[in-house]
Short mmCIF file of C-alpha atoms in Angstrom, two decimals:
data_model
loop_
_atom_site.label_atom_id
_atom_site.label_comp_id
_atom_site.label_asym_id
_atom_site.label_seq_id
_atom_site.Cartn_x
_atom_site.Cartn_y
_atom_site.Cartn_z
CA UNK A 1 0.00 0.00 0.00
CA UNK A 2 1.38 3.39 -0.98
CA UNK A 3 0.69 6.82 0.47
CA UNK A 4 0.94 10.28 -0.96
CA UNK A 5 3.73 11.97 1.03
CA UNK A 6 2.33 15.48 0.71
CA UNK A 7 -0.97 14.47 2.31
CA UNK A 8 0.77 13.63 5.55
CA UNK A 9 3.87 15.76 5.12
CA UNK A 10 5.47 16.54 8.48
CA UNK A 11 7.60 19.66 8.35
CA UNK A 12 9.94 18.28 10.94
CA UNK A 13 12.87 20.61 10.74
CA UNK A 14 10.66 23.62 10.09
CA UNK A 15 8.63 22.94 13.23
CA UNK A 16 11.94 22.38 14.96
CA UNK A 17 14.72 24.74 13.97
CA UNK A 18 12.44 27.40 12.53
CA UNK A 19 9.85 27.15 15.25
CA UNK A 20 12.46 27.13 17.94
CA UNK A 21 13.58 30.61 17.12
CA UNK A 22 10.54 31.87 18.82
CA UNK A 23 9.76 31.96 22.46
CA UNK A 24 12.00 33.79 24.81
CA UNK A 25 9.40 36.33 25.67
CA UNK A 26 10.66 36.36 29.23
CA UNK A 27 14.02 37.60 28.00
CA UNK A 28 13.78 39.88 24.98
CA UNK A 29 11.96 40.20 21.66
CA UNK A 30 11.45 36.76 20.09
CA UNK A 31 14.55 34.73 21.02
CA UNK A 32 17.00 37.63 21.42
CA UNK A 33 18.76 37.55 24.81
CA UNK A 34 19.98 40.77 26.45
CA UNK A 35 21.35 39.21 29.63
CA UNK A 36 25.06 39.80 29.01
CA UNK A 37 25.57 42.40 31.77
CA UNK A 38 24.27 42.21 35.33
CA UNK A 39 25.07 45.89 35.87
CA UNK A 40 23.02 46.94 32.83
CA UNK A 41 20.21 44.57 33.79
CA UNK A 42 19.84 46.49 37.05
CA UNK A 43 18.67 49.48 35.01
CA UNK A 44 16.73 47.42 32.37
CA UNK A 45 19.68 47.67 29.94
CA UNK A 46 19.55 51.48 29.76
CA UNK A 47 22.99 52.88 28.95
CA UNK A 48 24.44 49.47 28.04
CA UNK A 49 26.08 50.97 24.92
CA UNK A 50 27.25 54.28 26.42
CA UNK A 51 27.96 53.93 30.16
CA UNK A 52 31.49 53.64 31.52
CA UNK A 53 32.75 50.90 33.79
CA UNK A 54 30.96 47.87 32.29
CA UNK A 55 33.20 45.43 30.38
CA UNK A 56 30.21 43.98 28.49
CA UNK A 57 30.63 46.89 26.05
CA UNK A 58 32.91 44.51 24.12
CA UNK A 59 29.70 43.03 22.68
CA UNK A 60 27.32 45.99 23.26
CA UNK A 61 29.46 48.81 21.85
CA UNK A 62 33.22 48.20 21.47
CA UNK A 63 33.92 51.92 21.04
CA UNK A 64 33.27 52.43 24.78
CA UNK A 65 36.27 50.21 25.58
CA UNK A 66 38.39 53.37 25.08
CA UNK A 67 37.09 54.69 28.41
CA UNK A 68 38.94 51.92 30.33
CA UNK A 69 42.40 52.76 31.68
CA UNK A 70 43.15 49.39 33.33
CA UNK A 71 43.04 45.74 32.36
CA UNK A 72 39.57 44.57 33.35
CA UNK A 73 38.11 41.09 33.75
CA UNK A 74 34.38 40.64 34.28
CA UNK A 75 32.21 37.55 34.79
CA UNK A 76 28.40 37.71 34.71
CA UNK A 77 25.79 35.08 35.49
CA UNK A 78 22.03 35.49 35.18
CA UNK A 79 19.53 32.88 36.40
CA UNK A 80 16.28 33.15 34.43
CA UNK A 81 13.29 31.64 36.23
CA UNK A 82 10.71 31.37 33.47
CA UNK A 83 7.06 30.46 33.98
CA UNK A 84 5.18 29.54 30.83
CA UNK A 85 1.66 28.00 30.99
CA UNK A 86 -0.98 27.30 28.35
CA UNK A 87 -4.76 27.10 28.72
CA UNK A 88 -6.89 25.93 25.82
CA UNK A 89 -7.67 23.04 23.52
CA UNK A 90 -8.33 22.16 19.91
CA UNK A 91 -9.19 19.48 17.40
CA UNK A 92 -7.37 16.65 15.68
CA UNK A 93 -8.13 16.18 11.96
CA UNK A 94 -9.64 19.67 12.12
CA UNK A 95 -12.12 20.46 9.37
CA UNK A 96 -12.64 16.80 8.40
CA UNK A 97 -15.56 14.46 9.15
CA UNK A 98 -13.28 12.68 11.63
CA UNK A 99 -12.50 15.80 13.65
CA UNK A 100 -12.34 15.18 17.40
CA UNK A 101 -11.15 17.06 20.49
CA UNK A 102 -7.44 16.93 21.15
CA UNK A 103 -6.55 14.69 24.05
CA UNK A 104 -4.01 15.53 26.72
CA UNK A 105 -3.44 18.22 29.29
CA UNK A 106 -2.17 21.79 29.07
CA UNK A 107 1.49 20.76 29.03
CA UNK A 108 2.52 21.79 32.53
CA UNK A 109 4.91 24.66 33.10
CA UNK A 110 7.11 24.69 30.00
CA UNK A 111 9.57 27.09 31.61
CA UNK A 112 12.17 26.46 34.27
CA UNK A 113 15.37 27.82 35.75
CA UNK A 114 18.19 28.39 33.25
CA UNK A 115 21.56 30.12 33.50
CA UNK A 116 22.94 32.64 30.98
CA UNK A 117 26.68 33.27 31.49
CA UNK A 118 28.95 35.94 30.03
CA UNK A 119 32.65 36.72 30.44
CA UNK A 120 34.67 39.65 29.12
CA UNK A 121 38.20 41.05 29.21
CA UNK A 122 39.45 44.52 28.22
CA UNK A 123 43.10 45.49 27.81
CA UNK A 124 44.18 49.08 27.08
CA UNK A 125 47.48 49.23 25.20
CA UNK A 126 50.30 51.60 26.08
CA UNK A 127 53.25 53.35 24.49
CA UNK A 128 52.88 54.05 20.79
CA UNK A 129 49.54 52.15 20.81
CA UNK A 130 48.02 53.96 23.79
CA UNK A 131 45.06 55.05 21.65
CA UNK A 132 44.07 51.39 21.07
CA UNK A 133 42.10 49.14 23.45
CA UNK A 134 41.53 45.43 22.86
CA UNK A 135 38.70 43.28 24.18
CA UNK A 136 37.26 39.76 24.11
CA UNK A 137 33.92 38.43 25.29
CA UNK A 138 31.96 35.17 25.43
CA UNK A 139 28.20 35.64 25.52
CA UNK A 140 24.86 34.10 24.54
CA UNK A 141 22.99 36.63 22.34
CA UNK A 142 20.16 34.28 21.36
CA UNK A 143 18.64 31.27 23.09
CA UNK A 144 15.60 29.28 24.11
CA UNK A 145 14.70 26.38 26.38
CA UNK A 146 11.11 25.22 26.90
CA UNK A 147 9.63 21.75 27.38
CA UNK A 148 6.02 20.56 27.51
CA UNK A 149 4.63 17.23 28.70
CA UNK A 150 4.90 14.58 25.97
CA UNK A 151 1.13 14.03 25.78
CA UNK A 152 -0.13 17.62 26.00
CA UNK A 153 -2.80 18.97 23.63
CA UNK A 154 -0.23 20.92 21.59
CA UNK A 155 2.21 18.03 21.16
CA UNK A 156 1.85 18.17 17.37
CA UNK A 157 3.29 21.71 17.47
CA UNK A 158 6.03 21.39 20.08
CA UNK A 159 7.35 19.27 22.93
CA UNK A 160 10.96 20.27 23.55
CA UNK A 161 12.87 23.30 22.31
CA UNK A 162 16.48 23.81 23.29
CA UNK A 163 18.43 26.39 21.29
CA UNK A 164 21.89 27.61 22.23
CA UNK A 165 23.71 30.42 20.41
CA UNK A 166 27.19 31.21 21.77
CA UNK A 167 29.39 34.09 20.61
CA UNK A 168 33.09 34.78 20.90
CA UNK A 169 33.65 38.47 20.14
CA UNK A 170 37.15 39.85 19.53
CA UNK A 171 37.12 43.64 19.38
CA UNK A 172 39.29 46.76 19.27
CA UNK A 173 38.59 50.43 19.89
CA UNK A 174 40.47 53.45 18.58
CA UNK A 175 40.60 56.93 20.10
CA UNK A 176 40.20 59.47 17.30
CA UNK A 177 40.30 62.29 19.85
CA UNK A 178 39.86 62.79 23.58
CA UNK A 179 36.11 62.95 23.00
CA UNK A 180 35.42 60.46 20.21
CA UNK A 181 36.23 56.80 19.70
CA UNK A 182 35.24 54.05 17.30
CA UNK A 183 35.26 50.30 17.72
CA UNK A 184 34.87 47.12 15.70
CA UNK A 185 34.62 43.44 16.49
CA UNK A 186 34.62 40.05 14.79
CA UNK A 187 32.00 37.59 16.02
CA UNK A 188 32.51 33.82 15.86
CA UNK A 189 29.13 32.21 16.48
CA UNK A 190 28.16 28.63 17.30
CA UNK A 191 24.57 27.34 17.13
CA UNK A 192 23.22 24.12 18.63
CA UNK A 193 19.55 23.21 18.21
CA UNK A 194 17.60 20.29 19.68
CA UNK A 195 13.82 20.12 19.21
CA UNK A 196 10.96 17.66 19.09
CA UNK A 197 7.22 17.37 18.46
CA UNK A 198 4.65 14.62 17.98
CA UNK A 199 3.25 13.52 14.62
CA UNK A 200 -0.39 12.50 14.10
CA UNK A 201 0.12 9.78 11.50
CA UNK A 202 -3.44 8.59 12.14
CA UNK A 203 -4.92 11.81 10.76
CA UNK A 204 -2.63 11.56 7.75
CA UNK A 205 -3.73 8.02 7.04
CA UNK A 206 -7.38 9.07 7.20
CA UNK A 207 -6.79 12.05 4.91
CA UNK A 208 -5.21 9.93 2.17
CA UNK A 209 -7.86 8.45 -0.18
CA UNK A 210 -5.71 5.33 -0.65
CA UNK A 211 -5.55 4.53 3.07
CA UNK A 212 -8.74 6.21 4.26
CA UNK A 213 -10.80 2.96 4.31
CA UNK A 214 -8.63 1.79 7.22
CA UNK A 215 -10.25 4.47 9.38
CA UNK A 216 -13.74 3.00 8.86
CA UNK A 217 -12.96 -0.63 9.66
CA UNK A 218 -15.25 -1.46 11.33
CA UNK A 219 -16.11 2.17 12.19
CA UNK A 220 -14.29 5.43 13.01
CA UNK A 221 -14.90 5.05 16.75
CA UNK A 222 -13.77 1.49 17.47
CA UNK A 223 -11.42 0.98 14.51
CA UNK A 224 -7.67 0.70 15.05
CA UNK A 225 -6.87 3.65 12.76
CA UNK A 226 -7.83 7.28 13.19
CA UNK A 227 -6.79 10.69 14.47
CA UNK A 228 -4.53 10.49 17.57
CA UNK A 229 -4.36 6.66 17.31
CA UNK A 230 -1.01 6.46 15.48
CA UNK A 231 1.09 9.10 17.19
CA UNK A 232 4.74 9.25 16.21
CA UNK A 233 7.48 11.70 16.97
CA UNK A 234 10.24 13.66 15.31
CA UNK A 235 13.37 14.93 17.02
CA UNK A 236 15.79 17.30 15.36
CA UNK A 237 19.35 18.24 16.20
CA UNK A 238 21.56 20.58 14.17
CA UNK A 239 24.67 22.73 14.58
CA UNK A 240 26.61 25.36 12.69
CA UNK A 241 29.57 27.74 13.08
CA UNK A 242 29.74 31.05 11.28
CA UNK A 243 30.88 34.69 11.55
CA UNK A 244 29.39 38.15 12.06
CA UNK A 245 30.65 41.61 13.03
CA UNK A 246 29.90 44.65 15.17
CA UNK A 247 30.73 48.36 14.77
CA UNK A 248 30.36 51.14 17.32
CA UNK A 249 30.91 54.83 18.03
CA UNK A 250 31.16 56.72 21.31
CA UNK A 251 31.01 60.53 21.53
CA UNK A 252 31.71 62.22 24.86
CA UNK A 253 31.04 65.94 24.24
CA UNK A 254 31.60 66.74 27.95
CA UNK A 255 32.95 64.87 30.94
CA UNK A 256 29.39 64.21 32.09
CA UNK A 257 27.72 63.20 28.81
CA UNK A 258 28.18 60.11 26.64
CA UNK A 259 26.40 59.03 23.44
CA UNK A 260 26.80 55.59 21.93
CA UNK A 261 25.75 53.86 18.74
CA UNK A 262 26.42 50.29 17.68
CA UNK A 263 25.44 48.08 14.78
CA UNK A 264 25.56 44.31 15.00
CA UNK A 265 25.38 42.52 11.66
CA UNK A 266 22.97 39.86 10.55
CA UNK A 267 24.49 36.43 11.02
CA UNK A 268 23.76 33.75 8.45
CA UNK A 269 23.66 30.13 9.54
CA UNK A 270 23.47 27.00 7.42
CA UNK A 271 22.31 24.59 10.07
CA UNK A 272 22.95 20.93 9.31
CA UNK A 273 21.66 18.10 11.39
CA UNK A 274 19.61 14.94 11.65
CA UNK A 275 15.84 14.52 11.64
CA UNK A 276 14.93 11.37 13.60
CA UNK A 277 11.44 10.00 12.95
CA UNK A 278 9.65 7.55 15.25
CA UNK A 279 6.80 5.77 13.43
CA UNK A 280 4.43 3.43 15.33
CA UNK A 281 4.30 -0.16 14.15
CA UNK A 282 0.69 0.13 13.00
CA UNK A 283 1.68 2.96 10.65
CA UNK A 284 5.00 1.55 9.44
CA UNK A 285 3.58 0.94 5.96
CA UNK A 286 3.67 4.68 5.22
CA UNK A 287 7.46 4.51 5.13
CA UNK A 288 7.40 1.93 2.30
CA UNK A 289 8.12 4.64 -0.25
CA UNK A 290 11.05 5.95 1.77
CA UNK A 291 9.35 8.92 3.48
CA UNK A 292 9.58 9.60 7.23
CA UNK A 293 12.89 7.84 7.58
CA UNK A 294 15.62 9.36 9.70
CA UNK A 295 18.39 11.20 7.91
CA UNK A 296 20.22 14.47 7.27
CA UNK A 297 18.48 17.77 6.69
CA UNK A 298 19.37 21.45 6.72
CA UNK A 299 18.11 25.01 6.61
CA UNK A 300 19.45 28.51 6.08
CA UNK A 301 18.74 30.77 9.05
CA UNK A 302 19.44 34.49 9.42
CA UNK A 303 19.76 36.01 12.89
CA UNK A 304 18.72 39.67 12.88
CA UNK A 305 20.89 42.76 12.85
CA UNK A 306 20.54 45.22 15.72
CA UNK A 307 21.03 48.99 15.88
CA UNK A 308 21.44 50.49 19.34
CA UNK A 309 21.23 54.17 20.33
CA UNK A 310 22.35 54.96 23.86
CA UNK A 311 22.94 57.95 26.15
CA UNK A 312 24.38 58.43 29.65
CA UNK A 313 24.35 61.69 31.62
CA UNK A 314 26.05 62.31 34.97
CA UNK A 315 23.42 64.73 36.27
CA UNK A 316 25.33 65.25 39.54
CA UNK A 317 28.32 63.75 41.28
CA UNK A 318 25.99 61.08 42.65
CA UNK A 319 23.14 60.71 40.12
CA UNK A 320 23.49 59.29 36.59
CA UNK A 321 20.63 58.98 34.10
CA UNK A 322 20.57 56.57 31.12
CA UNK A 323 18.38 55.83 28.12
CA UNK A 324 18.61 53.34 25.28
CA UNK A 325 16.70 52.18 22.19
CA UNK A 326 17.47 49.11 20.09
CA UNK A 327 16.00 48.19 16.72
CA UNK A 328 16.08 44.47 15.89
CA UNK A 329 15.81 43.67 12.17
CA UNK A 330 13.45 40.73 12.41
CA UNK A 331 11.98 41.50 8.97
CA UNK A 332 14.86 39.42 7.59
CA UNK A 333 13.03 36.32 8.86
CA UNK A 334 10.45 35.82 6.10
CA UNK A 335 10.41 32.04 5.97
CA UNK A 336 12.42 28.98 6.88
CA UNK A 337 12.81 26.48 4.06
CA UNK A 338 13.95 23.00 5.03
CA UNK A 339 15.71 20.74 2.57
CA UNK A 340 15.88 17.03 3.34
CA UNK A 341 18.64 14.91 1.88
CA UNK A 342 16.01 12.20 1.43
CA UNK A 343 14.82 12.73 -2.18
CA UNK A 344 11.27 11.52 -1.47
CA UNK A 345 10.82 13.89 1.47
CA UNK A 346 9.67 17.19 -0.03
CA UNK A 347 11.01 20.56 1.12
CA UNK A 348 9.14 22.17 3.95
CA UNK A 349 8.61 25.92 4.28
CA UNK A 350 7.24 27.82 7.26
CA UNK A 351 5.97 31.38 6.76
CA UNK A 352 7.16 33.79 9.44
CA UNK A 353 6.86 37.32 8.05
CA UNK A 354 8.11 38.83 11.29
CA UNK A 355 8.47 42.59 11.59
CA UNK A 356 11.21 44.79 13.01
CA UNK A 357 10.85 45.47 16.73
CA UNK A 358 12.05 48.11 19.22
CA UNK A 359 13.35 47.87 22.77
CA UNK A 360 13.19 51.10 24.83
CA UNK A 361 14.63 51.59 28.30
CA UNK A 362 15.36 54.33 30.83
CA UNK A 363 17.31 53.95 34.05
CA UNK A 364 19.32 55.67 36.74
CA UNK A 365 22.18 55.05 39.15
CA UNK A 366 22.78 56.73 42.50
CA UNK A 367 26.08 56.62 44.36
CA UNK A 368 25.29 56.24 48.05
CA UNK A 369 28.93 56.47 49.11
CA UNK A 370 32.36 55.37 47.97
CA UNK A 371 31.45 51.70 48.34
CA UNK A 372 27.81 51.41 47.27
CA UNK A 373 25.89 52.33 44.11
CA UNK A 374 22.23 51.49 43.55
CA UNK A 375 20.32 51.51 40.26
CA UNK A 376 16.92 50.90 38.71
CA UNK A 377 15.19 50.99 35.35
CA UNK A 378 12.13 50.19 33.27
CA UNK A 379 11.86 49.02 29.66
CA UNK A 380 9.32 48.26 26.96
CA UNK A 381 10.16 45.32 24.68
CA UNK A 382 8.03 45.06 21.53
CA UNK A 383 7.48 41.67 19.92
CA UNK A 384 8.10 41.04 16.20
CA UNK A 385 5.45 38.28 16.09
CA UNK A 386 1.86 39.00 15.04
CA UNK A 387 -1.18 36.82 15.80
CA UNK A 388 -1.24 34.85 12.50
CA UNK A 389 2.34 33.69 13.13
CA UNK A 390 2.06 32.97 16.86
CA UNK A 391 2.39 29.25 17.69
CA UNK A 392 3.11 27.14 20.79
CA UNK A 393 6.78 27.50 19.90
CA UNK A 394 6.39 31.27 19.62
CA UNK A 395 3.56 32.69 21.76
CA UNK A 396 5.47 35.96 21.75
CA UNK A 397 3.99 39.18 23.10
CA UNK A 398 5.12 42.69 24.06
CA UNK A 399 6.56 42.83 27.56
CA UNK A 400 7.71 45.21 30.28
CA UNK A 401 10.93 45.10 32.34
CA UNK A 402 11.17 46.37 35.93
CA UNK A 403 14.69 46.21 37.38
CA UNK A 404 16.76 46.96 40.47
CA UNK A 405 20.45 46.48 41.19
CA UNK A 406 23.42 47.43 43.35
CA UNK A 407 27.22 47.42 43.17
CA UNK A 408 29.54 46.94 46.13
CA UNK A 409 33.08 48.24 45.64
CA UNK A 410 34.87 45.69 47.77
CA UNK A 411 38.18 47.41 47.08
CA UNK A 412 39.71 49.79 44.56
CA UNK A 413 40.16 46.78 42.25
CA UNK A 414 37.15 44.53 42.88
CA UNK A 415 33.41 45.19 42.41
CA UNK A 416 30.52 42.82 43.09
CA UNK A 417 27.19 43.58 41.35
CA UNK A 418 23.74 42.04 41.80
CA UNK A 419 20.48 42.70 39.95
CA UNK A 420 16.86 41.60 39.81
CA UNK A 421 14.44 42.05 36.91
CA UNK A 422 10.75 41.22 36.75
CA UNK A 423 9.54 40.74 33.19
CA UNK A 424 5.79 40.81 32.61
CA UNK A 425 3.66 40.40 29.51
CA UNK A 426 2.03 43.61 28.36
CA UNK A 427 -0.94 41.60 27.11
CA UNK A 428 -2.14 37.98 27.01
CA UNK A 429 -0.68 35.97 24.09
CA UNK A 430 -3.50 34.26 22.20
CA UNK A 431 -2.93 31.57 19.58
CA UNK A 432 -5.10 29.87 16.99
CA UNK A 433 -3.17 27.86 14.44
CA UNK A 434 -3.10 24.55 12.55
CA UNK A 435 -0.20 22.11 12.60
CA UNK A 436 1.17 20.19 9.64
CA UNK A 437 -0.36 17.07 11.24
CA UNK A 438 -3.83 18.52 10.61
CA UNK A 439 -4.64 19.50 14.19
CA UNK A 440 -5.83 22.93 15.26
CA UNK A 441 -5.03 24.43 18.65
CA UNK A 442 -6.32 27.61 20.27
CA UNK A 443 -5.88 29.14 23.66
CA UNK A 444 -3.87 31.63 25.65
CA UNK A 445 -0.63 31.81 27.61
CA UNK A 446 0.23 33.13 31.03
CA UNK A 447 3.91 33.74 31.62
CA UNK A 448 6.68 35.92 32.88
CA UNK A 449 10.14 35.68 34.34
CA UNK A 450 12.27 36.61 37.31
CA UNK A 451 15.90 37.29 36.41
CA UNK A 452 18.56 37.12 39.13
CA UNK A 453 22.05 38.32 38.26
CA UNK A 454 25.43 38.32 39.96
CA UNK A 455 28.76 39.54 38.56
CA UNK A 456 32.30 40.38 39.58
CA UNK A 457 34.71 42.82 37.96
CA UNK A 458 38.44 42.92 38.69
CA UNK A 459 40.76 45.69 37.49
CA UNK A 460 44.54 45.40 37.44
#
């Protein structure tokens, strides 16, 4: 018995790699992570590309490295406690005579506690190169980790999503004058993606005219074949290494005022990996033509460019005010097209059509005394995802940041900084979308995050 592959086509890698680049709404727009500086987090990232004294400028704006006069090592760690819960339901074989309610629960809390580390080093040169400062930083600019129960109602859209993007940035800044510096950096980026979702082979069998009679033997209710009766699974893993770049400028018109601008390039990935299909024994015949067999697959992915505008003003000897705006070029993500090495497995394309999004923040620092500085900030983070493109892998929504932090100058060489950020949804994410398995799910999400940061900076 043969089947028509397009009738039960499972866009495995598209639902995996493409879909995974979606939900980090507790962090920043889509799956962009901003947690590379505990000090900046304490003011909701305001001034991250213009303020002095934070070594994370290697990746945020390398031009600001020129303000350092000592070798500086900094280590940051942020624990992100994400809560992510779904309420809703849907139908299997939606729109067909065999349509039935989706079985399973709401998936549990798909969030959890995850750590985002960063480490940076800045080294001002001396002698004939005293106008040059070098820097290096390891950070995680993009990322995602969510996991639902295996048998939840949205299992045909997503079960596990684990995406890691790690950068090594090597940068240099150049003083063009006492008031103006420029910087540039080379980014080496590694991506590692692991994702999974269930496959409703039963609905596919019933939708294929050649195999449809199996779903009525002896009847659709008691027969062995039908929607949600032949569940399989697909798991995808892929990796890639590639390069990007960053440019920055820092203008300090007075001793108390600093303006920063940085541009981070788009980064193009050609992710290669393996799609592993699990097909139940009662549906094994659908693989007779060679479809739904495990093997290599790949996709071209473009991570967005960012443009950051930043300002820092020392209003008094004790009070400093900051503001920042970042534009993320998500419009580059139009679709993800998956190509399988298996010649009988057709390409799969997922439409994204995301839009550019803005992140706005304002913050302040107050120096209590020579040893203690406190800070706070608020931010608005707009989502690039609109309702038609919101799925269980990407129930993204606009969000607000509320942050507090403090720095303890242990000595003239060592600082310890801590921060806390509460990130709340500005509205309730609602979804209503069909899967490639023929199911339809609708409902809403309740989520948010608590970010706890700790860092140490040593100057020598």
